[in-house]
GROMACS .gro file of C-alpha atoms in nm:
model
   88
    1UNK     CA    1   6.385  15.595   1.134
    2UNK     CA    2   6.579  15.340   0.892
    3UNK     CA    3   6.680  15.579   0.686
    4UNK     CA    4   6.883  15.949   0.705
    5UNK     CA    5   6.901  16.208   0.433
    6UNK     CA    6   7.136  16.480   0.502
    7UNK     CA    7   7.100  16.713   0.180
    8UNK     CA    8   7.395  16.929   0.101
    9UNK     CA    9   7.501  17.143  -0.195
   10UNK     CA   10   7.738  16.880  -0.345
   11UNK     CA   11   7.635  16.546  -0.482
   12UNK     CA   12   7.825  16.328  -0.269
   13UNK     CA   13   8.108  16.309  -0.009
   14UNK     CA   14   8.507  16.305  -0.170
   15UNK     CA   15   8.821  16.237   0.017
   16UNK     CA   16   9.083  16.450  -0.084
   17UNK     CA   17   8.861  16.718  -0.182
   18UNK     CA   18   8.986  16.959  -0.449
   19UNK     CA   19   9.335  16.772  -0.482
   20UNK     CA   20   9.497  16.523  -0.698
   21UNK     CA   21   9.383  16.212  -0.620
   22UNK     CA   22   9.042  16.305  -0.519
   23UNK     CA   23   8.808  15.993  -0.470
   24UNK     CA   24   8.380  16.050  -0.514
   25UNK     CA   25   8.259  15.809  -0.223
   26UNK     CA   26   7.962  15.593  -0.287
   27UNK     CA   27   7.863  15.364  -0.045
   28UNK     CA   28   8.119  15.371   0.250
   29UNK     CA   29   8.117  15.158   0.588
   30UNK     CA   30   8.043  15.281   0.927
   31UNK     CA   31   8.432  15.187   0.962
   32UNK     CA   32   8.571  15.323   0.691
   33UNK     CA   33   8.341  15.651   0.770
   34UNK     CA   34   8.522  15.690   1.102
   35UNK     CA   35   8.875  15.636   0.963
   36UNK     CA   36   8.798  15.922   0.697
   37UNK     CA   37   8.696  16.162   0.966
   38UNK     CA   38   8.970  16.099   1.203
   39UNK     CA   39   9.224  16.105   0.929
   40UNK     CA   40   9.068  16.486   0.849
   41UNK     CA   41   8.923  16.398   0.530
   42UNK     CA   42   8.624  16.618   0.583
   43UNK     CA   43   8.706  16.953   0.759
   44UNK     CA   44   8.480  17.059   1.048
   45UNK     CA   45   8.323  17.361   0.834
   46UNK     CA   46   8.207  17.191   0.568
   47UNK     CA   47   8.133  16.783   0.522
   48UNK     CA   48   8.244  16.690   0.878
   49UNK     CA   49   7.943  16.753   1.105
   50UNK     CA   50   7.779  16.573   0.836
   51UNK     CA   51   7.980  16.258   0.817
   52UNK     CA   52   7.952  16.274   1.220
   53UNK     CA   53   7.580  16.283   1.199
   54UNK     CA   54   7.575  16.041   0.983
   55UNK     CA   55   7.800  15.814   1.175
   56UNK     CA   56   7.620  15.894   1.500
   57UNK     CA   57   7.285  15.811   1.314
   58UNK     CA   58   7.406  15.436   1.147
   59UNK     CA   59   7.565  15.367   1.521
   60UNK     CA   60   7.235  15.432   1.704
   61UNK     CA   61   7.106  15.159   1.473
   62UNK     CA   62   6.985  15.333   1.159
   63UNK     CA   63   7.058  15.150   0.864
   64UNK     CA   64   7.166  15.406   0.617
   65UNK     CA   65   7.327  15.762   0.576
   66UNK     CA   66   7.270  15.938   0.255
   67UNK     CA   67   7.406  16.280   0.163
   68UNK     CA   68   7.312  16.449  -0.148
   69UNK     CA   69   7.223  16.788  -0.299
   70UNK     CA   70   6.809  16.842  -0.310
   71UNK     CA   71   6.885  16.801  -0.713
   72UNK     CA   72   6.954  16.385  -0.664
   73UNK     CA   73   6.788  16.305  -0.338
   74UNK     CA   74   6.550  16.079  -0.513
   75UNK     CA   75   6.811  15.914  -0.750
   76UNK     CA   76   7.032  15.879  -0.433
   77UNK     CA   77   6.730  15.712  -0.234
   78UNK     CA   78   6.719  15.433  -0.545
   79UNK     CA   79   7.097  15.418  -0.517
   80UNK     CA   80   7.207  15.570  -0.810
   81UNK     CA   81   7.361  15.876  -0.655
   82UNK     CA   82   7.465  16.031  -0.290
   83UNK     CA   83   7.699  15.863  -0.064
   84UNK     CA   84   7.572  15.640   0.130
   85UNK     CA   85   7.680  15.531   0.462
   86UNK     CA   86   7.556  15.197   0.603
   87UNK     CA   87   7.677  14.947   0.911
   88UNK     CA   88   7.894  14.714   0.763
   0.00000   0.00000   0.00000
């Protein structure tokens, strides 16, 4: 598979989730994923096993993570919604 949907019940991913500052993510790099999780940014009940699926999917050589609600999974597979997590 090229490609990994991973629905969910929010839109997309956020780093600092429900506090000041909070930042939607769009598109996000393999890298930057792995810096996010480590840092905490998605706690292991909710987003994390996600972000680590999707990590563990893009580094077995998939070429792209998306997460999304079942609302915008077809907006998010033309790009217009969903984070998406990709190699580099």
């Amino acid at each position: 598979a090229q490609k990994l949907i991973i629905v969910t019940s929010v839109d997309r991913a956020a780093i600092r989730f429900g506090l000041p500052g909070q930042q939607w993510l769009d598109t996000i790099t393999l890298a930057q994923a792995r810096v996010y999780l480590a840092a905490g940014e998605f706690p292991a009940g909710s987003m994390g096993p996600k972000i680590a699926s999707a990590i563990e999917f893009v580094e077995g050589g998939g070429e792209e993570c998306i997460i999304t609600c079942t609302e915008h999974v077809a907006s998010a597979i033309g790009g217009e919604r969903g984070t998406h997590i990709v190699a580099s």
